[in-house]
Amino acid sequence: MAEFHYTTDADGVATIIWDVPGKSMNVMSLAGFAELDGFIDTALADPAVKGIVLTSGKPDFAAGMDLNVLARMRDEAGDNPAAGLFDGIMKIHAILRKIERAGMDAKTNKGGKPIAAVLPGTALGIGLEIPLACHRIFAADNPKAKIGLPEIMIGIFPGAGGTTRLVRKLGAMAAAPFLLEGKQSSPAQAKSAGLIDEVSADPLADARAWVLSATDADIVKPWDAKGYKMPGGTPYQPAGFMTFVGASAMVNAQTQGAFPAAKALLSAVYEGALVPFDAALRIEARWFTNILMNPSSSAMIRSLFVNKEALEKGAVRPADVPDQKVRKLGVLGAGMMGASIALVAAQAGIEVVLIDRDQAAADRGKAYSADYMDKGIARKKATPEKKDAMLARITATTDYSALKGCDLIVEAVFEDPKVKAEVTKLAEAATDATCIFATNTSTLPITDLAKASSRPDEFIGIHFFSPVEKMMLVEIIRGKGTGDRAVAKALDFVRQLRKTPIVVNDARFFYANRCIIPYINEGIRMVAEGVEPALVENAAKLVGMPLGPLQLVDETSIDLGVKIAKATKLAMGDAYPDGAVDEVLFWMADQGRLGKKANAGFYTYDAAGKREGLWDGLEGRYPVADTQPDLTHVQHRLLMAQVLEAVRALEDGVLTDIREGDVGAILGWGFAPWSGGPFGWLDIIGAARAVEICDALTQSEGARFATPDLLRDMAASGKTFYGKTARKAA
């Protein structure tokens, strides 16, 4: 079926309409490129056509490229996939260059036909790269539309000319936020930044008028005109040289060299700025091929695009359960967590009843939403009308009878089983038998908490990560007695909040904390051993972790770590393995160094709470050893502490889908995104290499690094997680 449609009118305007059948948003395929190329040829060859308008038949312009396009280019090349990718990318460049030159004479730059792009809504990725090749971009005045090049967020960069064109259009410094950060803008913001040319109430009419009046000079791109100078300067000019030095420093500061796509992008920009435009496109294509051949790129695309999207669309939802959309939500506990859950639910349009023991506490919980909206209004991200409408959806009360009609309860009281049992009974007495009850807990076993419920099949865990309004992952925990309807309800609720869910089975610490806690503990254990704290922290960052383990425990609070340690030791008895960690953690708590919230932890903080540096008092208690381990050894300890728990969670049946393990790790605690997650990383290095690392660590550090049987079996058979052993992998 056709993805593009072509019409002409009596005025001589050819309109090419992009409308991929069966898709809510346009995505570019190989067939689509061929159709677009053919229609451009038709319009340029027709003497009756004076100009061309390219637009969409959908409310949005395009969401990007079908990533299978790149896979096909690679796979169809046989033994030389890099050549196949490069040739395919250069064919795309040729199509867009044809649009850009539009039939004009190579020497005089005259005789071309004006081509305008009309963006009715969102235009991302290739959806902006194609318009950038056109001569003028018109966007509808649609504040909900997003315009940008977000490729860097999934481990690649704009490789269809977007990188080269945007740098030549804006200059390297101005283009950096859009290329290196994946910044997305509203149409008005995009015009102000120079990404597009016009924002219009009737962009199609304005585009038609423009193509009929455009002159030869109007359609020559600056880089094709004689005397072009790049905004901000090129690398061999003084101003441009400083720009590129600064850009290199910024990229390395942000990525610590762990993200290949950022380095490749900067290389394409730097090298491309030294040569003419067409040579720059070839350089861009080479670096784009380089990054597509890097296993990190495939892993990031798989986890952060393909698998994340599949989970958000219900890949693990019970198929035979009808829609469980939440209409009225009860939130028990108006502290920070409960207030935040009420906020995001009200933002999603859900009626919320927020309950606490006294009215003042309930009102403070509702005030959290008011304060949040006030900040949004100050930043012009919200309006007083939106604030009033959202607050009207939240009822703050002490009266449990207000829960009548709720179809979901989320309990967010203290991590005390007795308190949770008490409010469970009160809430169930106030609601009917169709209401699902969810407990928000990060450590307490769901099956045990469900004993307080008269309907354990309707009882489930929903673990929100803090701060709720920013963290995109939600961990749904199925207890031993939890039924499918409760799982479906939780998944549909998370979808309403526009967050990403994973579903795990009940076990101590579930999945996320099961992996996070060993990471923190390994860092603290090394401090006790005399490893330089700065080495521990920097080793983590250099391997792609957003926070070192010491900074992470400061952020989550040291006293919380003490509580978890005591509870875990009580449950495990003599099998408890972390006594060496507790000695450090308990001593820090005794010193009053409880983390960021106390302005004192493993780091020091100024009066405003800004982190200054590692606390030098650590060395008095835990002297730095004369001989330090090498960087790789420290990194292996920190990574394997997390990764082995992920594998064990899969072995134990806590995880049932490796996609959830990878997506959950990246979104939940920031596990080295370049790797695609714990299972993605193991596939990159290979099971045999992983076993080799584990065996060495077991010998030097102890049994906590013992190789799981699953991993050893995979090493023997040569299998990978996303190969034959992947149970539901994309």
XYZ file of C-alpha atoms in Angstrom:
730
model
C 0.000 0.000 0.000
C 1.213 3.491 -0.878
C 2.836 5.570 1.867
C 2.943 8.801 -0.155
C 0.296 10.371 -2.393
C 0.791 12.918 -5.168
C -1.539 15.582 -6.519
C -1.199 18.742 -8.598
C -3.512 21.729 -8.910
C -4.291 24.333 -11.568
C -1.874 26.817 -9.987
C 1.048 24.490 -10.610
C 1.598 23.340 -7.031
C 2.373 19.662 -6.547
C 1.438 18.319 -3.104
C 3.121 15.193 -1.759
C 1.182 13.790 1.191
C 2.867 11.371 3.597
C 0.254 9.015 5.043
C 1.450 5.557 6.060
C -1.569 3.209 6.223
C -2.311 1.516 9.527
C -0.092 3.843 11.563
C -1.153 6.600 13.952
C 2.052 8.461 13.046
C 4.183 8.304 9.917
C 7.410 6.304 10.060
C 9.790 6.107 7.125
C 10.444 2.773 5.417
C 12.563 1.761 2.422
C 9.393 1.657 0.309
C 8.530 5.134 1.538
C 11.892 6.524 0.489
C 11.429 5.016 -2.964
C 7.947 6.532 -3.316
C 9.124 9.948 -2.141
C 12.049 9.833 -4.555
C 9.743 8.925 -7.431
C 7.286 11.738 -6.716
C 10.104 14.286 -6.420
C 11.356 13.145 -9.836
C 7.840 13.444 -11.263
C 7.368 16.981 -9.937
C 10.789 18.198 -11.040
C 10.283 16.783 -14.541
C 6.788 18.236 -15.032
C 7.009 21.703 -16.660
C 3.534 22.528 -15.328
C 4.712 22.196 -11.723
C 6.039 25.460 -10.310
C 6.664 24.281 -6.760
C 6.172 21.426 -4.334
C 4.581 21.162 -0.875
C 5.434 18.153 1.279
C 3.029 17.507 4.149
C 1.301 14.797 6.164
C -2.141 13.267 5.939
C -2.095 12.726 9.711
C -2.295 15.141 12.657
C 1.488 14.831 13.061
C 4.191 14.909 10.408
C 6.365 11.956 11.414
C 7.716 10.080 14.427
C 10.962 9.005 12.804
C 12.367 6.127 10.804
C 11.360 2.490 10.941
C 14.541 1.107 12.501
C 14.079 -2.087 10.497
C 15.249 -0.005 7.516
C 18.732 0.105 8.984
C 18.654 -3.585 9.889
C 17.679 -4.504 6.321
C 20.496 -2.402 4.872
C 22.942 -4.223 7.120
C 21.561 -7.740 6.676
C 21.169 -7.569 2.891
C 24.874 -6.751 2.497
C 25.895 -10.296 3.459
C 29.518 -10.514 4.544
C 30.060 -6.752 4.476
C 27.280 -5.206 6.576
C 29.156 -1.925 7.069
C 29.302 -1.413 3.296
C 25.600 -2.195 3.029
C 24.767 0.373 5.676
C 27.007 3.036 4.183
C 25.607 2.535 0.673
C 22.035 2.599 1.944
C 22.635 5.773 3.953
C 24.252 7.466 0.961
C 21.165 6.638 -1.138
C 19.050 8.438 1.478
C 21.453 11.388 1.317
C 21.065 11.432 -2.473
C 17.264 11.649 -2.199
C 17.387 14.499 0.304
C 20.101 16.268 -1.672
C 17.851 16.020 -4.742
C 15.113 17.752 -2.735
C 17.569 20.405 -1.605
C 18.942 21.147 -5.069
C 15.459 20.803 -6.657
C 16.708 20.735 -10.226
C 18.760 23.930 -10.090
C 21.816 24.396 -12.273
C 24.973 23.258 -10.505
C 26.949 26.361 -11.562
C 24.408 29.166 -11.484
C 22.111 27.857 -8.710
C 19.152 28.859 -10.888
C 16.200 27.027 -12.398
C 15.198 25.000 -9.357
C 11.676 24.512 -8.030
C 10.820 25.688 -4.498
C 9.928 22.909 -2.056
C 8.227 23.677 1.250
C 7.566 21.328 4.161
C 4.366 21.668 6.174
C 4.359 20.218 9.674
C 0.836 19.887 11.105
C 2.156 18.501 14.391
C 5.081 16.562 15.805
C 8.157 16.086 13.610
C 10.971 14.001 15.082
C 14.052 12.303 13.682
C 13.718 11.729 9.949
C 10.506 13.738 10.321
C 12.709 16.804 10.784
C 15.663 15.720 8.645
C 13.495 15.676 5.494
C 12.091 19.189 6.145
C 15.628 20.453 6.805
C 16.431 19.501 3.198
C 13.440 21.521 1.957
C 13.704 25.220 1.238
C 11.260 26.476 3.831
C 9.552 24.842 6.818
C 6.060 25.869 7.884
C 4.603 24.506 11.137
C 1.071 24.682 12.479
C 0.562 26.753 15.606
C 0.185 23.607 17.685
C 1.705 23.972 21.193
C 1.421 20.215 21.789
C 3.645 19.411 18.804
C 7.264 18.432 19.403
C 10.013 19.191 16.901
C 13.506 17.786 17.297
C 16.175 15.188 16.687
C 16.045 12.780 19.665
C 18.219 10.014 18.176
C 21.030 10.478 20.703
C 18.634 9.285 23.418
C 18.578 5.776 21.949
C 22.259 5.466 21.150
C 22.531 6.835 17.605
C 22.556 10.332 16.069
C 20.777 12.044 13.149
C 22.325 10.265 10.169
C 20.175 11.349 7.224
C 21.834 14.743 6.891
C 20.242 16.233 9.993
C 23.560 16.555 11.795
C 25.357 18.277 8.923
C 22.455 20.540 7.947
C 21.642 21.695 11.461
C 25.251 22.585 12.229
C 25.556 24.547 8.986
C 22.213 26.209 9.624
C 22.723 27.197 13.280
C 26.427 26.748 14.010
C 27.912 24.065 16.242
C 27.156 25.798 19.536
C 23.497 26.558 18.804
C 22.924 23.098 17.311
C 24.455 21.283 20.309
C 21.329 21.078 22.533
C 19.313 19.558 19.682
C 21.982 17.098 18.580
C 23.807 16.174 21.784
C 20.866 16.356 24.204
C 17.983 15.442 21.888
C 16.133 18.603 22.918
C 12.558 18.807 21.628
C 10.756 22.101 21.098
C 7.294 23.442 20.465
C 6.793 25.085 17.042
C 7.201 28.556 18.554
C 10.404 27.505 20.313
C 11.671 25.789 17.170
C 11.158 28.978 15.146
C 12.890 31.068 17.797
C 15.862 28.682 17.748
C 16.034 28.685 13.947
C 15.029 25.050 13.374
C 11.996 26.037 11.286
C 10.980 29.158 9.400
C 7.301 29.880 10.019
C 4.561 29.124 12.556
C 1.159 29.617 11.016
C -2.544 29.210 11.669
C -2.867 27.849 8.107
C 0.570 26.489 7.203
C -0.606 24.671 4.089
C -2.053 27.827 2.524
C 0.994 29.852 3.513
C 3.334 27.221 2.064
C 1.433 27.177 -1.247
C 1.632 30.951 -1.446
C 5.343 30.863 -0.730
C 6.265 28.277 -3.376
C 4.357 30.278 -5.979
C 6.246 33.470 -5.123
C 9.718 32.131 -4.277
C 12.651 33.297 -6.382
C 15.852 31.475 -7.319
C 17.655 33.203 -4.462
C 15.005 32.042 -1.965
C 15.723 28.360 -2.537
C 19.513 28.279 -2.503
C 20.715 26.918 0.831
C 23.365 29.093 2.498
C 25.970 26.305 2.274
C 25.399 26.070 -1.478
C 25.819 29.825 -1.973
C 29.140 31.448 -2.778
C 30.919 32.895 0.238
C 29.087 30.810 2.870
C 30.520 31.014 6.371
C 29.443 28.678 9.146
C 27.749 30.499 12.067
C 30.162 30.626 14.974
C 33.103 29.670 12.798
C 34.818 26.484 11.665
C 37.458 24.548 13.655
C 40.316 26.263 11.819
C 39.047 29.751 12.754
C 39.774 31.204 16.225
C 36.140 31.513 17.332
C 35.181 28.131 15.914
C 38.232 26.461 17.417
C 37.159 27.496 20.907
C 33.618 26.309 20.204
C 34.811 22.825 19.320
C 37.219 22.670 22.266
C 34.315 23.555 24.550
C 32.000 21.062 22.862
C 34.515 18.269 23.286
C 34.946 19.093 26.967
C 31.183 19.259 27.474
C 30.567 15.892 25.801
C 33.265 14.168 27.811
C 32.044 15.740 31.047
C 28.500 14.523 30.397
C 29.302 11.064 29.062
C 32.687 10.256 30.652
C 33.506 8.675 27.296
C 31.041 5.832 27.928
C 28.516 6.683 25.195
C 29.870 5.981 21.684
C 27.138 7.900 19.846
C 28.028 11.254 21.410
C 31.683 10.881 20.424
C 30.777 9.772 16.902
C 28.382 12.701 16.507
C 30.992 15.206 17.606
C 33.538 13.630 15.246
C 31.096 13.898 12.324
C 30.434 17.558 13.145
C 34.116 18.460 13.584
C 35.387 16.645 10.506
C 32.408 17.734 8.413
C 33.024 21.372 9.256
C 36.451 21.160 7.605
C 35.182 20.190 4.154
C 32.531 21.171 1.566
C 28.915 20.142 2.179
C 28.745 16.996 0.037
C 31.962 15.667 1.549
C 30.526 16.421 4.985
C 27.516 14.222 4.178
C 29.859 11.345 3.360
C 31.683 11.875 6.644
C 28.371 11.891 8.491
C 27.397 8.646 6.739
C 30.684 7.000 7.717
C 30.344 7.926 11.375
C 26.685 6.913 11.334
C 27.703 3.536 9.908
C 30.383 3.281 12.570
C 27.885 3.790 15.365
C 25.320 1.429 13.836
C 27.982 -1.280 13.746
C 28.780 -0.704 17.418
C 26.936 -3.276 19.594
C 26.121 -0.488 22.050
C 23.877 1.124 19.437
C 21.893 -2.050 18.821
C 21.569 -2.670 22.550
C 20.322 0.845 23.299
C 17.848 0.818 20.416
C 16.542 -2.559 21.524
C 16.050 -1.563 25.177
C 15.199 2.133 25.019
C 13.078 2.043 21.881
C 11.827 -1.390 20.843
C 11.444 -3.108 24.209
C 10.411 -0.003 26.144
C 7.677 0.674 23.615
C 6.525 -2.960 23.721
C 6.210 -2.880 27.523
C 4.311 0.394 27.401
C 1.895 -1.110 24.891
C 1.140 -4.084 27.125
C 3.561 -6.797 26.024
C 3.261 -8.550 29.398
C -0.386 -7.683 30.132
C -2.773 -10.637 30.678
C -4.447 -10.905 27.281
C -7.879 -12.127 28.376
C -8.625 -9.302 30.849
C -10.771 -6.412 29.541
C -9.729 -2.765 29.863
C -9.046 -1.784 33.483
C -8.695 1.975 33.103
C -8.710 3.723 36.481
C -11.485 6.244 36.990
C -11.255 6.997 40.703
C -8.092 6.453 42.734
C -7.667 6.313 46.480
C -4.219 7.171 47.884
C -3.562 6.229 51.515
C -0.867 8.359 53.091
C -0.225 11.977 52.111
C 3.503 12.041 52.741
C 6.008 12.681 49.982
C 5.297 9.436 48.128
C 1.521 9.571 48.483
C 1.396 13.257 47.553
C 3.499 12.579 44.460
C 1.301 9.668 43.362
C -1.765 11.874 43.781
C -0.076 14.541 41.669
C 0.743 12.312 38.688
C -2.685 10.655 38.814
C -4.477 14.005 38.819
C -2.252 15.157 35.955
C -3.494 12.107 34.031
C -7.087 13.217 34.571
C -7.935 10.694 37.302
C -10.154 11.651 40.249
C -8.090 11.207 43.441
C -9.034 10.805 47.107
C -5.954 11.529 49.260
C -6.282 10.229 52.821
C -4.167 10.768 55.903
C -4.714 10.434 59.660
C -5.277 14.162 60.217
C -6.645 16.835 57.926
C -3.563 19.025 58.147
C -1.398 16.216 56.783
C -3.874 15.495 53.998
C -3.975 19.186 53.088
C -0.162 19.323 52.986
C -0.246 16.405 50.574
C -2.620 18.265 48.267
C -0.539 21.432 48.633
C 2.366 19.521 47.094
C 0.413 19.449 43.818
C -0.408 23.147 44.143
C 3.254 24.016 44.671
C 4.264 21.831 41.723
C 1.807 23.617 39.436
C 2.930 27.025 40.710
C 6.463 26.174 39.638
C 5.125 25.108 36.250
C 3.248 28.385 35.896
C 6.410 30.326 36.757
C 8.252 28.444 33.984
C 5.294 28.927 31.607
C 4.776 25.156 31.456
C 1.298 25.398 33.012
C -1.540 27.884 33.450
C -3.653 28.906 36.461
C -6.630 27.265 34.749
C -4.807 23.938 34.467
C -3.764 24.219 38.105
C -7.341 24.805 39.252
C -8.641 21.924 37.136
C -6.002 19.543 38.492
C -6.516 20.499 42.130
C -10.272 20.051 41.692
C -9.591 16.387 40.960
C -7.883 15.860 44.362
C -9.957 15.474 47.533
C -7.844 15.642 50.703
C -9.576 14.052 53.675
C -9.351 11.788 56.720
C -12.659 10.092 55.931
C -12.318 6.596 54.506
C -15.927 6.678 53.326
C -14.729 9.061 50.575
C -13.134 6.000 48.978
C -16.544 4.763 47.888
C -16.509 4.283 44.126
C -12.718 3.923 43.893
C -11.637 1.172 41.518
C -7.983 1.282 42.652
C -6.368 2.012 46.012
C -2.659 2.770 46.287
C -1.390 2.554 49.851
C 1.717 4.679 50.514
C 2.051 4.757 54.301
C 5.167 4.004 56.389
C 7.181 0.859 55.648
C 5.651 -0.839 58.693
C 3.643 -4.041 58.109
C 1.336 -3.287 61.053
C 0.448 0.185 59.763
C -0.044 -1.173 56.255
C -2.308 -3.950 57.554
C -4.411 -1.438 59.462
C -5.082 0.849 56.488
C -5.659 -2.152 54.205
C -8.564 -3.278 56.373
C -9.992 0.247 56.632
C -9.847 0.779 52.881
C -11.358 -2.596 52.002
C -14.249 -1.902 54.387
C -14.976 1.344 52.509
C -14.801 -0.061 48.964
C -16.628 -2.764 47.072
C -15.283 -6.125 45.968
C -14.269 -4.882 42.503
C -11.694 -2.432 43.884
C -8.062 -3.473 43.425
C -5.714 -2.773 46.345
C -2.067 -1.894 45.640
C 0.676 -1.343 48.176
C 3.572 0.954 47.346
C 6.584 -0.636 48.975
C 10.207 -1.009 47.984
C 11.203 -3.928 50.198
C 8.336 -5.618 52.078
C 7.149 -8.934 50.565
C 3.780 -8.519 48.855
C 2.591 -12.018 49.750
C 3.046 -11.258 53.447
C 1.299 -7.884 53.208
C -1.599 -9.518 51.344
C -2.422 -11.556 54.461
C -4.149 -8.452 55.843
C -6.483 -8.415 52.837
C -9.776 -10.249 52.576
C -9.193 -10.423 48.796
C -5.551 -11.495 48.241
C -6.246 -12.150 44.540
C -7.037 -8.426 44.185
C -3.893 -7.363 46.097
C -0.748 -6.279 44.257
C 2.453 -4.289 44.736
C 3.136 -1.077 42.819
C 6.610 0.289 43.491
C 6.996 3.898 42.376
C 10.487 5.357 42.252
C 11.192 8.743 43.808
C 10.661 11.455 42.698
C 7.497 9.995 41.187
C 6.878 12.905 38.819
C 10.309 12.452 37.219
C 11.053 8.726 37.368
C 9.552 6.852 34.416
C 9.742 3.286 35.757
C 7.076 1.594 37.866
C 7.741 -1.882 39.246
C 4.597 -4.008 39.563
C 4.917 -6.949 41.944
C 2.724 -10.000 41.679
C 2.254 -11.775 45.012
C 1.709 -15.533 45.188
C -2.055 -15.051 45.290
C -2.336 -12.033 42.948
C -4.796 -12.566 40.085
C -4.598 -11.469 36.461
C -7.167 -8.687 36.864
C -5.025 -7.008 39.513
C -1.996 -7.207 37.213
C -3.986 -5.786 34.304
C -5.335 -2.993 36.521
C -1.854 -2.008 37.642
C -0.515 -2.056 34.076
C -3.403 0.001 32.716
C -2.957 2.506 35.560
C 0.744 2.898 34.794
C -0.098 3.375 31.120
C -2.510 6.176 32.073
C 0.363 7.848 33.923
C 2.507 7.533 30.761
C 5.174 5.620 32.604
C 6.929 2.355 31.774
C 5.916 -0.750 33.739
C 7.727 -3.965 34.488
C 6.029 -6.925 36.187
C 8.042 -9.095 38.569
C 7.227 -11.887 40.975
C 7.387 -11.448 44.723
C 10.731 -11.894 46.473
C 12.821 -9.902 48.925
C 13.680 -6.512 47.349
C 11.797 -7.509 44.167
C 14.018 -6.729 41.150
C 15.260 -3.139 41.228
C 16.388 -2.973 44.845
C 17.748 -6.501 44.589
C 20.281 -5.088 42.096
C 20.733 -1.559 43.485
C 21.606 -2.579 47.046
C 24.575 -4.820 46.065
C 25.916 -1.955 43.911
C 25.821 0.435 46.854
C 27.195 -2.203 49.212
C 30.107 -3.041 46.926
C 31.136 0.609 46.828
C 30.943 0.920 50.624
C 32.798 -2.388 51.057
C 35.663 -1.037 48.965
C 35.890 2.085 51.152
C 36.222 -0.189 54.191
C 38.994 -2.099 52.389
C 40.978 1.095 51.848
C 40.106 1.754 48.226
C 40.264 5.471 47.458
C 36.616 6.727 47.538
C 37.259 8.907 44.474
C 38.399 5.811 42.576
C 35.166 4.022 43.494
C 32.995 6.931 42.372
C 34.875 7.734 39.175
C 35.132 4.077 38.166
C 31.334 3.909 38.263
C 30.894 7.061 36.194
C 33.511 6.033 33.639
C 31.579 2.843 32.964
C 28.353 4.775 32.412
C 26.617 4.805 35.794
C 24.938 8.186 36.411
C 25.835 8.137 40.113
C 28.628 6.450 41.990
C 27.517 4.138 44.821
C 28.521 6.599 47.552
C 26.610 9.462 45.959
C 23.640 7.162 45.421
C 23.442 6.170 49.094
C 23.692 9.857 50.016
C 20.756 10.584 47.711
C 18.592 7.760 49.076
C 19.702 8.446 52.698
C 22.085 6.529 54.901
C 19.553 5.968 57.681
C 17.283 4.206 55.180
C 20.228 1.966 54.355
C 20.642 1.214 58.069
C 16.960 0.272 58.390
C 17.135 -2.013 55.345
C 20.328 -3.640 56.629
C 18.823 -4.348 60.055
C 15.641 -5.797 58.586
C 17.580 -7.936 56.109
C 19.904 -9.269 58.802
C 16.928 -10.144 60.993
C 15.350 -12.075 58.105
C 18.525 -13.836 56.924
C 20.191 -14.586 60.245
C 23.618 -16.216 59.958
C 23.415 -16.151 56.145
C 23.560 -12.347 56.119
C 26.607 -11.400 53.970
C 27.083 -7.665 54.469
C 28.531 -7.187 57.961
C 31.564 -5.336 56.569
C 29.247 -2.872 54.847
C 27.150 -2.345 57.976
C 30.200 -1.337 59.993
C 30.700 1.644 57.669
C 27.045 2.460 57.245
C 26.216 2.322 60.971
C 29.276 4.399 61.847
C 28.238 7.080 59.345
C 24.747 7.165 60.856
C 26.213 7.452 64.366
C 28.211 10.474 63.171
C 24.964 12.109 62.068
C 26.035 11.858 58.441
C 22.712 10.680 57.042
C 23.205 11.795 53.463
C 22.075 14.699 51.334
C 18.981 15.390 53.410
C 21.263 16.122 56.404
C 23.802 18.029 54.289
C 26.363 15.477 55.455
C 27.123 11.988 54.180
C 29.888 10.415 52.135
C 29.944 13.833 50.469
C 30.025 17.322 51.963
C 27.394 19.909 51.042
C 27.128 23.672 51.301
C 24.358 25.484 53.160
C 22.122 25.334 50.093
C 22.530 21.567 49.825
C 24.880 21.650 46.824
C 27.308 18.737 46.750
C 30.912 19.897 47.160
C 33.168 16.836 47.360
C 33.895 13.590 49.163
C 34.106 13.918 52.941
C 37.745 13.840 54.053
C 36.740 12.427 57.453
C 36.386 9.009 55.856
C 40.149 8.586 55.691
C 40.523 8.954 59.457
C 38.340 5.908 60.005
C 39.123 3.984 56.817
C 42.688 4.857 55.722
C 43.439 4.657 52.026
C 45.650 1.655 51.257
C 49.092 2.207 49.774
C 48.305 -0.130 46.878
C 45.122 0.570 44.927
C 43.265 -1.828 42.606
C 43.255 -1.030 38.907
C 40.301 0.767 37.377
C 38.975 -2.248 35.474
C 38.895 -4.407 38.598
C 36.844 -1.790 40.461
C 34.476 -1.459 37.510
C 34.027 -5.227 37.280
C 33.127 -5.379 40.967
C 30.569 -2.597 40.625
C 29.006 -3.941 37.439
C 28.940 -7.608 38.411
C 27.409 -6.793 41.788
C 24.350 -5.652 39.838
C 24.442 -7.925 36.814
C 24.726 -11.197 38.735
C 21.655 -10.284 40.781
C 19.755 -9.647 37.541
C 20.739 -13.098 36.269
C 19.803 -14.703 39.586
C 16.459 -12.906 39.499
C 15.850 -14.518 36.111
C 16.939 -17.920 37.410
C 14.687 -17.582 40.461
C 11.648 -16.567 38.420
C 11.448 -13.066 39.889
C 12.046 -11.824 36.354
C 10.133 -13.660 33.651
C 11.121 -11.484 30.704
C 14.626 -10.190 29.993
C 13.188 -7.102 28.329
C 11.838 -6.031 31.702
C 15.223 -6.692 33.287
C 17.045 -4.411 30.856
C 14.464 -1.632 30.580
C 13.893 -1.699 34.340
C 17.609 -1.415 35.088
C 18.147 1.591 32.816
C 15.022 3.497 33.835
C 15.017 2.413 37.472
C 18.553 3.169 38.597
C 20.391 4.223 35.438
C 22.354 1.050 34.783
C 24.942 1.967 32.104
C 22.452 2.942 29.352
C 25.081 2.472 26.615
C 25.000 -1.271 27.356
C 21.277 -1.764 26.846
C 20.957 -3.111 30.404
C 22.451 -6.027 32.379
C 21.453 -8.701 29.867
C 22.429 -6.479 26.949
C 25.866 -5.971 28.512
C 26.350 -9.698 29.009
C 25.510 -10.262 25.346
C 28.025 -7.587 24.319
C 30.925 -9.117 26.253
C 29.735 -12.709 25.786
C 28.843 -15.280 28.433
C 32.312 -16.848 28.275
C 34.003 -13.543 29.134
C 31.439 -12.925 31.891
C 32.242 -16.306 33.457
C 35.947 -15.500 33.271
C 35.376 -12.212 35.123
C 33.138 -13.861 37.732
C 35.596 -16.662 38.407
C 38.415 -14.155 38.930
C 36.261 -12.031 41.256
C 35.112 -15.084 43.186
C 38.725 -15.999 43.804
C 39.748 -12.488 44.885
C 36.578 -11.183 46.542
C 34.444 -14.118 47.596
C 31.355 -16.190 46.889
C 29.070 -13.236 46.227
C 30.543 -13.210 42.707
C 29.952 -16.926 42.099
C 28.853 -17.571 38.521
C 25.147 -18.473 38.214
C 24.502 -21.834 36.584
C 22.513 -20.168 33.791
C 25.480 -18.024 32.796
C 27.937 -20.903 32.928
C 25.626 -23.048 30.790
C 25.328 -20.249 28.234
C 29.103 -19.901 28.080
C 29.417 -23.615 27.370
C 26.784 -23.559 24.623
C 27.678 -20.189 23.090
C 24.152 -18.884 23.531
C 23.105 -15.287 24.233
C 20.192 -13.806 26.141
C 18.742 -12.135 23.065
C 19.392 -15.180 20.925
C 18.109 -18.682 21.513
C 17.643 -18.252 25.253
C 15.583 -15.059 25.040
C 12.108 -16.020 26.130
C 10.166 -13.046 24.893
C 12.879 -10.866 23.506
C 12.255 -8.390 20.716
